[in-house]
Coordinates of N, CA, C and O and ligand atoms in Angstrom, one line a residue:
M1 N -14.4 11.6 6.3 CA -13.6 10.9 5.3 C -13.3 9.5 5.8 O -13.0 9.3 7.0
K2 N -13.3 8.5 4.9 CA -13.1 7.1 5.2 C -11.9 6.6 4.4 O -11.9 6.8 3.2
I3 N -11.0 5.9 5.1 CA -9.9 5.4 4.4 C -9.9 3.8 4.5 O -10.1 3.3 5.5
Q4 N -9.7 3.2 3.3 CA -9.7 1.8 3.2 C -8.3 1.3 2.9 O -7.7 1.7 1.9
I5 N -7.7 0.5 3.8 CA -6.3 0.0 3.6 C -6.3 -1.5 3.3 O -6.9 -2.2 4.1
I6 N -5.7 -1.9 2.2 CA -5.6 -3.3 1.9 C -4.1 -3.6 1.9 O -3.3 -2.9 1.2
F7 N -3.7 -4.5 2.7 CA -2.2 -4.8 2.8 C -2.0 -6.3 3.0 O -2.9 -7.1 3.2
T8 N -0.7 -6.6 2.9 CA -0.3 -8.0 3.4 C 1.1 -7.9 4.0 O 1.8 -6.9 3.8
T9 N 1.5 -8.9 4.7 CA 2.7 -8.9 5.4 C 3.2 -10.3 5.7 O 2.4 -11.2 5.9
S10 N 4.5 -10.5 5.7 CA 5.1 -11.8 6.2 C 5.8 -11.6 7.5 O 5.6 -12.4 8.4
T11 N 6.7 -10.6 7.6 CA 7.5 -10.4 8.8 C 6.8 -9.5 9.8 O 7.3 -9.4 10.9
G12 N 5.7 -8.9 9.4 CA 5.1 -7.9 10.3 C 5.5 -6.5 10.0 O 4.9 -5.5 10.6
N13 N 6.4 -6.2 9.1 CA 6.9 -4.9 8.8 C 5.7 -4.0 8.2 O 5.5 -2.9 8.7
T14 N 5.0 -4.5 7.2 CA 4.0 -3.7 6.6 C 2.8 -3.5 7.6 O 2.2 -2.5 7.7
E15 N 2.6 -4.6 8.4 CA 1.5 -4.5 9.4 C 1.9 -3.4 10.4 O 1.0 -2.6 10.8
H16 N 3.2 -3.3 10.7 CA 3.6 -2.2 11.7 C 3.3 -0.8 11.1 O 2.8 0.1 11.7
V17 N 3.7 -0.7 9.8 CA 3.5 0.6 9.1 C 2.0 1.0 9.1 O 1.6 2.1 9.4
V18 N 1.2 0.0 8.7 CA -0.2 0.2 8.6 C -0.8 0.6 10.0 O -1.6 1.5 10.1
G19 N -0.3 -0.1 11.0 CA -0.8 0.2 12.4 C -0.4 1.6 12.8 O -1.3 2.3 13.4
V20 N 0.8 2.1 12.5 CA 1.2 3.4 12.9 C 0.4 4.5 12.1 O -0.1 5.4 12.7
L21 N 0.1 4.2 10.9 CA -0.7 5.1 10.0 C -2.1 5.2 10.5 O -2.7 6.3 10.7
R22 N -2.6 4.0 10.8 CA -4.0 4.0 11.3 C -4.2 4.7 12.6 O -5.2 5.6 12.7
K23 N -3.3 4.5 13.5 CA -3.4 5.2 14.8 C -3.3 6.8 14.6 O -4.1 7.5 15.2
S24 N -2.4 7.2 13.7 CA -2.2 8.6 13.5 C -3.4 9.2 12.9 O -3.9 10.3 13.3
L25 N -4.0 8.6 11.9 CA -5.2 9.1 11.2 C -6.4 9.1 12.1 O -7.2 10.1 12.1
E26 N -6.6 8.0 12.9 CA -7.7 7.9 13.7 C -7.7 9.0 14.8 O -8.7 9.5 15.3
S27 N -6.4 9.4 15.2 CA -6.3 10.4 16.3 C -6.8 11.8 15.7 O -7.0 12.7 16.5
K28 N -6.9 11.9 14.4 CA -7.4 13.1 13.8 C -8.8 13.0 13.4 O -9.4 13.8 12.6
G29 N -9.5 11.9 13.9 CA -10.9 11.8 13.6 C -11.3 11.1 12.3 O -12.4 11.2 11.9
I30 N -10.3 10.6 11.6 CA -10.5 10.0 10.3 C -10.8 8.5 10.5 O -10.2 7.8 11.3
S31 N -11.8 8.0 9.8 CA -12.2 6.6 10.0 C -11.4 5.7 9.0 O -11.3 6.0 7.8
V32 N -10.7 4.7 9.6 CA -9.8 3.9 8.9 C -10.2 2.4 9.0 O -10.4 2.0 10.1
S33 N -10.2 1.7 7.9 CA -10.5 0.3 8.0 C -9.3 -0.4 7.3 O -8.9 0.0 6.2
S34 N -8.8 -1.4 7.9 CA -7.6 -2.1 7.2 C -7.9 -3.6 7.2 O -8.5 -4.2 8.1
Q35 N -7.5 -4.2 6.1 CA -7.8 -5.7 5.9 C -6.7 -6.3 5.1 O -6.0 -5.6 4.3
L36 N -6.5 -7.6 5.3 CA -5.4 -8.3 4.6 C -5.9 -8.6 3.1 O -7.1 -8.9 2.9
A37 N -5.0 -8.5 2.2 CA -5.2 -8.8 0.8 C -5.8 -10.2 0.6 O -6.7 -10.4 -0.1
E38 N -5.3 -11.1 1.4 CA -5.7 -12.5 1.2 C -7.1 -12.8 1.7 O -7.7 -13.8 1.5
E39 N -7.6 -11.8 2.5 CA -9.0 -12.0 3.0 C -9.9 -11.0 2.3 O -11.1 -10.8 2.7
S40 N -9.4 -10.4 1.2 CA -10.2 -9.3 0.6 C -10.9 -9.8 -0.7 O -10.4 -10.7 -1.4
K41 N -11.9 -9.1 -1.1 CA -12.6 -9.4 -2.3 C -12.3 -8.2 -3.3 O -12.1 -7.1 -2.8
P42 N -12.4 -8.4 -4.6 CA -12.1 -7.3 -5.5 C -13.0 -6.0 -5.1 O -12.4 -4.9 -5.2
E43 N -14.2 -6.2 -4.7 CA -15.1 -5.1 -4.4 C -14.6 -4.2 -3.2 O -14.9 -3.1 -3.1
D44 N -13.8 -4.9 -2.4 CA -13.2 -4.1 -1.2 C -12.3 -3.0 -1.7 O -12.0 -2.0 -1.0
L45 N -11.8 -3.1 -2.9 CA -10.9 -2.0 -3.5 C -11.7 -0.8 -3.7 O -11.1 0.3 -3.9
L46 N -13.0 -0.9 -3.7 CA -13.9 0.3 -4.1 C -14.4 1.0 -2.8 O -15.0 2.0 -2.9
K47 N -14.1 0.4 -1.6 CA -14.6 1.0 -0.4 C -13.8 2.2 0.0 O -12.6 2.3 -0.3
G48 N -14.5 3.1 0.8 CA -13.8 4.3 1.3 C -13.6 5.4 0.3 O -13.8 5.2 -0.9
D49 N -13.2 6.6 0.8 CA -12.9 7.7 -0.1 C -11.5 7.6 -0.7 O -11.3 8.1 -1.8
I50 N -10.7 7.0 0.1 CA -9.3 6.8 -0.4 C -8.9 5.3 -0.1 O -9.2 4.8 1.0
L51 N -8.3 4.7 -1.1 CA -7.8 3.4 -1.0 C -6.3 3.5 -0.8 O -5.6 4.2 -1.5
I52 N -5.8 2.7 0.2 CA -4.3 2.6 0.3 C -3.9 1.2 0.1 O -4.5 0.3 0.8
L53 N -3.0 0.9 -0.8 CA -2.5 -0.4 -1.0 C -1.1 -0.5 -0.4 O -0.2 0.4 -0.7
A54 N -0.8 -1.5 0.4 CA 0.5 -1.5 1.1 C 1.1 -2.9 1.1 O 0.4 -3.9 1.5
C55 N 2.3 -3.1 0.7 CA 3.0 -4.4 0.8 C 4.5 -4.2 0.6 O 5.0 -3.2 0.1
G56 N 5.2 -5.3 0.9 CA 6.6 -5.3 0.7 C 7.0 -5.8 -0.7 O 6.2 -6.3 -1.4
T57 N 8.3 -5.6 -1.0 CA 8.9 -6.2 -2.2 C 9.4 -7.6 -1.9 O 10.1 -7.7 -1.0
W58 N 9.0 -8.5 -2.8 CA 9.5 -9.9 -2.5 C 10.0 -10.6 -3.8 O 10.0 -9.9 -4.9
N59 N 10.4 -11.8 -3.7 CA 11.0 -12.5 -4.8 C 9.9 -13.5 -5.4 O 10.2 -14.6 -5.7
T60 N 8.7 -13.0 -5.5 CA 7.5 -13.8 -6.0 C 7.8 -14.3 -7.4 O 8.3 -13.5 -8.3
G61 N 7.6 -15.6 -7.6 CA 7.9 -16.1 -8.9 C 9.4 -16.4 -9.2 O 9.8 -16.8 -10.3
G62 N 10.2 -16.2 -8.2 CA 11.6 -16.6 -8.3 C 12.6 -15.4 -8.5 O 13.7 -15.5 -8.3
S63 N 12.0 -14.3 -9.0 CA 12.9 -13.1 -9.2 C 12.6 -12.0 -8.2 O 11.5 -11.8 -7.9
E64 N 13.7 -11.3 -7.8 CA 13.5 -10.3 -6.8 C 12.8 -9.1 -7.5 O 12.6 -9.0 -8.7
G65 N 12.4 -8.1 -6.6 CA 11.8 -6.9 -7.1 C 10.3 -7.0 -7.4 O 9.8 -6.2 -8.2
Q66 N 9.6 -8.0 -6.9 CA 8.2 -8.2 -7.2 C 7.3 -7.8 -6.0 O 7.8 -7.5 -5.0
L67 N 6.0 -7.9 -6.3 CA 5.0 -7.7 -5.2 C 5.1 -8.9 -4.3 O 5.4 -10.0 -4.7
H68 N 4.7 -8.7 -3.0 CA 4.5 -9.8 -2.1 C 3.5 -10.8 -2.8 O 2.5 -10.3 -3.4
I69 N 3.8 -12.0 -2.6 CA 3.0 -13.0 -3.4 C 1.5 -13.0 -3.1 O 0.7 -13.1 -4.1
R70 N 1.1 -12.6 -1.9 CA -0.4 -12.5 -1.7 C -1.0 -11.3 -2.2 O -2.2 -11.3 -2.6
M71 N -0.2 -10.2 -2.3 CA -0.8 -9.0 -2.9 C -0.8 -9.2 -4.4 O -1.8 -8.8 -5.1
D72 N 0.2 -9.9 -5.0 CA 0.2 -10.2 -6.4 C -1.0 -11.0 -6.8 O -1.7 -10.7 -7.8
A73 N -1.3 -12.0 -6.0 CA -2.5 -12.9 -6.2 C -3.8 -12.1 -6.1 O -4.7 -12.3 -7.0
F74 N -3.8 -11.2 -5.1 CA -5.1 -10.5 -5.0 C -5.3 -9.5 -6.1 O -6.4 -9.4 -6.7
L75 N -4.3 -8.7 -6.4 CA -4.4 -7.7 -7.5 C -4.4 -8.3 -8.9 O -5.4 -8.0 -9.7
N76 N -3.4 -9.1 -9.2 CA -3.2 -9.4 -10.6 C -4.0 -10.7 -11.0 O -4.0 -11.0 -12.2
S77 N -4.5 -11.4 -10.0 CA -5.4 -12.6 -10.4 C -6.8 -12.3 -10.0 O -7.7 -12.1 -10.9
K78 N -7.0 -12.3 -8.7 CA -8.4 -12.1 -8.2 C -9.1 -10.8 -8.7 O -10.3 -10.8 -9.0
S79 N -8.4 -9.7 -8.7 CA -9.0 -8.4 -9.1 C -8.6 -8.0 -10.5 O -8.7 -6.8 -10.8
K80 N -8.2 -8.9 -11.3 CA -7.7 -8.5 -12.6 C -8.7 -7.7 -13.5 O -8.4 -7.0 -14.4
D81 N -10.0 -7.9 -13.2 CA -11.1 -7.2 -14.0 C -11.7 -6.0 -13.3 O -12.7 -5.5 -13.8
I82 N -11.1 -5.6 -12.2 CA -11.8 -4.5 -11.5 C -11.6 -3.2 -12.2 O -10.6 -2.9 -12.8
D83 N -12.6 -2.3 -12.1 CA -12.5 -1.0 -12.6 C -12.6 -0.1 -11.4 O -13.6 0.0 -10.7
L84 N -11.5 0.6 -11.1 CA -11.5 1.5 -10.0 C -12.3 2.8 -10.1 O -12.5 3.5 -9.2
G85 N -12.7 3.0 -11.3 CA -13.6 4.1 -11.6 C -13.1 5.5 -11.1 O -13.9 6.3 -10.6
G86 N -11.8 5.8 -11.3 CA -11.3 7.1 -10.9 C -11.0 7.2 -9.4 O -10.7 8.3 -8.9
K87 N -11.1 6.1 -8.7 CA -10.9 6.1 -7.2 C -9.5 6.7 -6.9 O -8.5 6.4 -7.6
Q88 N -9.4 7.4 -5.8 CA -8.1 7.9 -5.3 C -7.4 6.8 -4.6 O -7.9 6.2 -3.7
V89 N -6.2 6.6 -5.0 CA -5.4 5.5 -4.4 C -4.0 6.0 -4.0 O -3.3 6.7 -4.8
A90 N -3.6 5.6 -2.8 CA -2.2 6.0 -2.4 C -1.5 4.6 -2.1 O -2.1 3.6 -1.8
I91 N -0.2 4.7 -2.2 CA 0.6 3.5 -2.2 C 1.7 3.5 -1.2 O 2.4 4.5 -1.0
I92 N 1.8 2.4 -0.5 CA 2.9 2.2 0.4 C 3.7 0.9 0.0 O 3.1 -0.1 -0.1
S93 N 5.0 1.1 -0.2 CA 5.8 -0.1 -0.5 C 7.0 -0.2 0.4 O 7.6 0.8 0.8
L94 N 7.4 -1.4 0.8 CA 8.5 -1.6 1.7 C 9.6 -2.4 0.9 O 9.3 -3.1 -0.1
G95 N 10.8 -2.3 1.4 CA 11.9 -3.1 0.8 C 13.1 -3.0 1.7 O 13.1 -2.5 2.8
D96 N 14.2 -3.6 1.2 CA 15.4 -3.6 2.0 C 16.6 -3.4 1.0 O 16.6 -4.1 -0.1
E97 N 17.5 -2.6 1.4 CA 18.6 -2.2 0.5 C 19.6 -3.4 0.3 O 20.5 -3.3 -0.6
E98 N 19.4 -4.4 1.0 CA 20.2 -5.6 0.8 C 19.9 -6.2 -0.5 O 20.7 -7.0 -1.1
Y99 N 18.8 -5.9 -1.1 CA 18.4 -6.5 -2.4 C 18.6 -5.4 -3.5 O 18.4 -4.3 -3.3
Y100 N 19.1 -5.9 -4.7 CA 19.4 -5.0 -5.8 C 18.2 -4.2 -6.2 O 18.2 -3.0 -6.4
F101 N 17.0 -4.9 -6.4 CA 15.8 -4.2 -6.9 C 15.1 -3.7 -5.7 O 14.0 -4.2 -5.3
T102 N 15.6 -2.7 -5.1 CA 15.1 -2.2 -3.8 C 13.8 -1.5 -3.9 O 13.6 -0.6 -4.7
G103 N 12.8 -2.0 -3.1 CA 11.5 -1.3 -3.0 C 10.7 -1.3 -4.3 O 9.8 -0.4 -4.5
R104 N 10.9 -2.2 -5.2 CA 10.3 -2.2 -6.5 C 8.8 -2.6 -6.5 O 8.1 -2.5 -7.5
A105 N 8.3 -2.9 -5.3 CA 6.8 -3.2 -5.2 C 6.1 -1.9 -5.7 O 5.0 -2.0 -6.2
T106 N 6.7 -0.8 -5.5 CA 6.1 0.5 -5.8 C 5.7 0.5 -7.3 O 4.5 0.9 -7.5
E107 N 6.5 0.2 -8.2 CA 6.1 0.3 -9.6 C 5.0 -0.7 -10.0 O 4.2 -0.4 -10.8
H108 N 5.0 -1.8 -9.3 CA 4.0 -2.8 -9.6 C 2.6 -2.3 -9.1 O 1.6 -2.5 -9.7
L109 N 2.6 -1.6 -7.9 CA 1.4 -1.1 -7.4 C 0.9 0.1 -8.3 O -0.3 0.2 -8.6
I110 N 1.8 0.9 -8.7 CA 1.4 2.1 -9.5 C 0.8 1.5 -10.8 O -0.2 2.0 -11.3
R111 N 1.5 0.5 -11.4 CA 1.0 0.0 -12.6 C -0.4 -0.6 -12.5 O -1.3 -0.3 -13.4
F112 N -0.7 -1.3 -11.4 CA -2.1 -1.8 -11.2 C -3.1 -0.6 -11.1 O -4.1 -0.7 -11.8
V113 N -2.7 0.4 -10.4 CA -3.7 1.5 -10.3 C -3.9 2.2 -11.7 O -5.1 2.4 -12.0
M114 N -2.8 2.4 -12.4 CA -3.0 3.0 -13.7 C -3.8 2.2 -14.7 O -4.6 2.7 -15.4
E115 N -3.5 0.9 -14.6 CA -4.2 0.0 -15.6 C -5.7 -0.3 -15.2 O -6.4 -0.9 -16.0
H116 N -6.0 0.1 -14.0 CA -7.4 -0.2 -13.6 C -8.2 1.1 -13.3 O -9.1 1.1 -12.5
N117 N -7.8 2.1 -14.0 CA -8.6 3.4 -13.9 C -8.6 4.0 -12.5 O -9.7 4.6 -12.1
G118 N -7.5 3.9 -11.8 CA -7.5 4.5 -10.5 C -6.7 5.9 -10.6 O -6.1 6.1 -11.7
K119 N -6.8 6.7 -9.6 CA -6.2 8.0 -9.7 C -5.1 8.1 -8.5 O -5.5 8.0 -7.3
L120 N -3.9 8.1 -8.9 CA -2.9 8.1 -7.8 C -2.9 9.4 -7.0 O -3.0 10.5 -7.7
I121 N -2.8 9.3 -5.7 CA -2.8 10.5 -4.9 C -1.5 10.6 -4.1 O -1.1 9.7 -3.4
G122 N -0.8 11.7 -4.3 CA 0.5 11.9 -3.6 C 1.6 11.0 -4.2 O 1.4 10.2 -5.1
S123 N 2.7 11.1 -3.5 CA 3.9 10.3 -3.9 C 3.7 9.0 -3.1 O 3.2 9.0 -2.0
P124 N 4.2 7.9 -3.7 CA 4.2 6.6 -2.9 C 5.0 6.8 -1.6 O 6.0 7.5 -1.6
L125 N 4.6 6.1 -0.6 CA 5.5 6.1 0.7 C 6.4 4.8 0.6 O 5.9 3.7 0.5
L126 N 7.7 5.1 0.5 CA 8.6 4.0 0.4 C 9.4 3.8 1.7 O 10.0 4.8 2.2
I127 N 9.2 2.7 2.3 CA 9.9 2.4 3.6 C 11.0 1.3 3.3 O 10.7 0.2 3.1
I128 N 12.2 1.8 3.4 CA 13.3 0.9 3.1 C 14.0 0.5 4.4 O 14.2 1.4 5.3
N129 N 14.3 -0.8 4.6 CA 14.9 -1.3 5.8 C 13.8 -1.3 7.0 O 12.6 -1.2 6.7
D130 N 14.3 -1.4 8.2 CA 13.4 -1.6 9.3 C 12.5 -0.4 9.5 O 12.9 0.8 9.5
P131 N 11.2 -0.6 9.5 CA 10.2 0.5 9.6 C 10.2 1.2 11.0 O 9.7 2.3 11.1
E132 N 10.8 0.5 12.0 CA 10.9 1.1 13.3 C 11.7 2.4 13.2 O 12.7 2.3 12.4
E133 N 11.4 3.4 13.8 CA 12.1 4.7 13.8 C 11.8 5.5 12.5 O 12.4 6.5 12.2
Q134 N 10.8 4.9 11.6 CA 10.4 5.7 10.5 C 9.0 6.1 10.6 O 8.3 6.5 9.7
E135 N 8.5 6.1 11.9 CA 7.1 6.4 12.2 C 6.7 7.8 11.8 O 5.6 8.1 11.3
E136 N 7.6 8.8 12.0 CA 7.3 10.2 11.7 C 7.0 10.4 10.2 O 6.1 11.1 9.8
K137 N 7.8 9.7 9.5 CA 7.7 9.8 8.0 C 6.3 9.2 7.6 O 5.6 9.8 6.7
V138 N 5.9 8.1 8.2 CA 4.6 7.5 7.9 C 3.5 8.4 8.3 O 2.6 8.7 7.5
C139 N 3.5 9.0 9.5 CA 2.5 9.9 9.9 C 2.4 11.2 9.0 O 1.3 11.6 8.6
K140 N 3.5 11.8 8.6 CA 3.5 13.0 7.8 C 3.0 12.6 6.4 O 2.2 13.4 5.8
W141 N 3.3 11.5 5.9 CA 2.8 11.0 4.6 C 1.3 10.9 4.6 O 0.6 11.3 3.8
G142 N 0.8 10.3 5.7 CA -0.7 10.1 5.9 C -1.4 11.5 5.9 O -2.4 11.6 5.2
E143 N -0.8 12.4 6.6 CA -1.4 13.8 6.7 C -1.5 14.4 5.3 O -2.5 15.0 4.9
R144 N -0.4 14.2 4.5 CA -0.3 14.8 3.2 C -1.4 14.2 2.2 O -2.0 14.9 1.5
V145 N -1.5 12.9 2.3 CA -2.5 12.2 1.5 C -3.9 12.7 1.8 O -4.7 13.0 0.9
V146 N -4.2 12.9 3.0 CA -5.5 13.4 3.4 C -5.7 14.8 2.9 O -6.8 15.2 2.4
E147 N -4.7 15.7 3.0 CA -4.7 17.1 2.5 C -5.0 17.1 1.0 O -5.8 17.8 0.5
L148 N -4.2 16.2 0.3 CA -4.4 16.2 -1.1 C -5.8 15.7 -1.6 O -6.4 16.3 -2.5
S149 N -6.3 14.8 -0.9 CA -7.6 14.2 -1.2 C -8.7 15.3 -0.9 O -9.6 15.5 -1.7
S150 N -8.5 16.0 0.2 CA -9.5 17.0 0.6 C -9.5 18.1 -0.5 O -10.5 18.6 -0.9
A151 N -8.3 18.5 -0.9 CA -8.2 19.6 -1.9 C -8.9 19.1 -3.2 O -9.5 19.9 -3.9
C152 N -8.8 17.8 -3.6 CA -9.4 17.3 -4.8 C -10.9 17.4 -4.7 O -11.6 17.6 -5.6
H153 N -11.5 17.2 -3.4 CA -12.9 17.2 -3.3 C -13.5 18.6 -3.0 O -14.7 18.7 -3.0
A154 N -12.6 19.6 -2.8 CA -13.1 20.9 -2.4 C -13.7 21.6 -3.6 O -13.4 21.3 -4.8
Ligands
FMN201 C1 12.9 -13.8 0.4 C2 12.8 -12.3 0.5 C3 12.9 -11.6 -0.7 C4 12.9 -10.2 -0.7 N1 13.1 -9.5 -1.8 C5 13.2 -8.1 -1.8 C6 13.5 -7.4 -3.0 O1 13.5 -7.9 -4.1 N2 13.6 -6.0 -2.9 C7 13.5 -5.4 -1.7 O2 13.6 -4.2 -1.7 N3 13.3 -6.0 -0.6 C8 13.1 -7.4 -0.6 N4 12.9 -8.1 0.6 C9 12.7 -7.3 1.8 C10 11.3 -7.1 2.3 O3 10.5 -6.4 1.3 C11 11.3 -6.3 3.6 O4 11.9 -7.0 4.6 C12 9.9 -5.8 4.0 O5 10.0 -4.9 5.1 C13 9.0 -7.0 4.4 O6 7.7 -6.6 4.8 P1 6.6 -7.6 5.0 O7 7.1 -8.7 5.9 O8 5.5 -6.8 5.7 O9 6.1 -8.2 3.7 C14 12.8 -9.5 0.6 C15 12.8 -10.2 1.8 C16 12.8 -11.6 1.7 C17 12.7 -12.4 3.1

């Protein structure tokens, strides 16, 4: 099984979560590739058996509760015509409860997947506040996503 992760980060929080997930999956013999949204091409969304999209919630465009600006540009401009062709996609979104629209990147990512013919796999992983000390949650979520995907392919 191969997992393709496309993410972006400003403070390093999403990068931390992706790093923890990657290490945990690789320790189970799963091949994981991760790359930044701003360095990705639309076709990169089609790589791997499972695609994971990961980013924080930001005030892109001036209002809170939006996608990180670089993920928004990658998905909603650069990749606006992509057909995911039923691809299995899992979602990771980050946020901070200091903001009223907490963790709302989730719904923007879900919407992108639904509107582009992707198949959501499992529940989104929501990391609110500092991701340090939430590592166990990240690893368990990753295991579940792999289980669910394997069950679909069985
Ligand atoms: C300017 C700014 C706006 C933000 N807006 C929101 C928001 O609307 N909702 C939310 O839940 N978190 C918001 N956050 C918190 C980030 O989503 C959170 O710190 C996240 O872990 C950042 O991850 P990243 O640096 O990897 O992108 C905001 C943070 C900043 C600095």
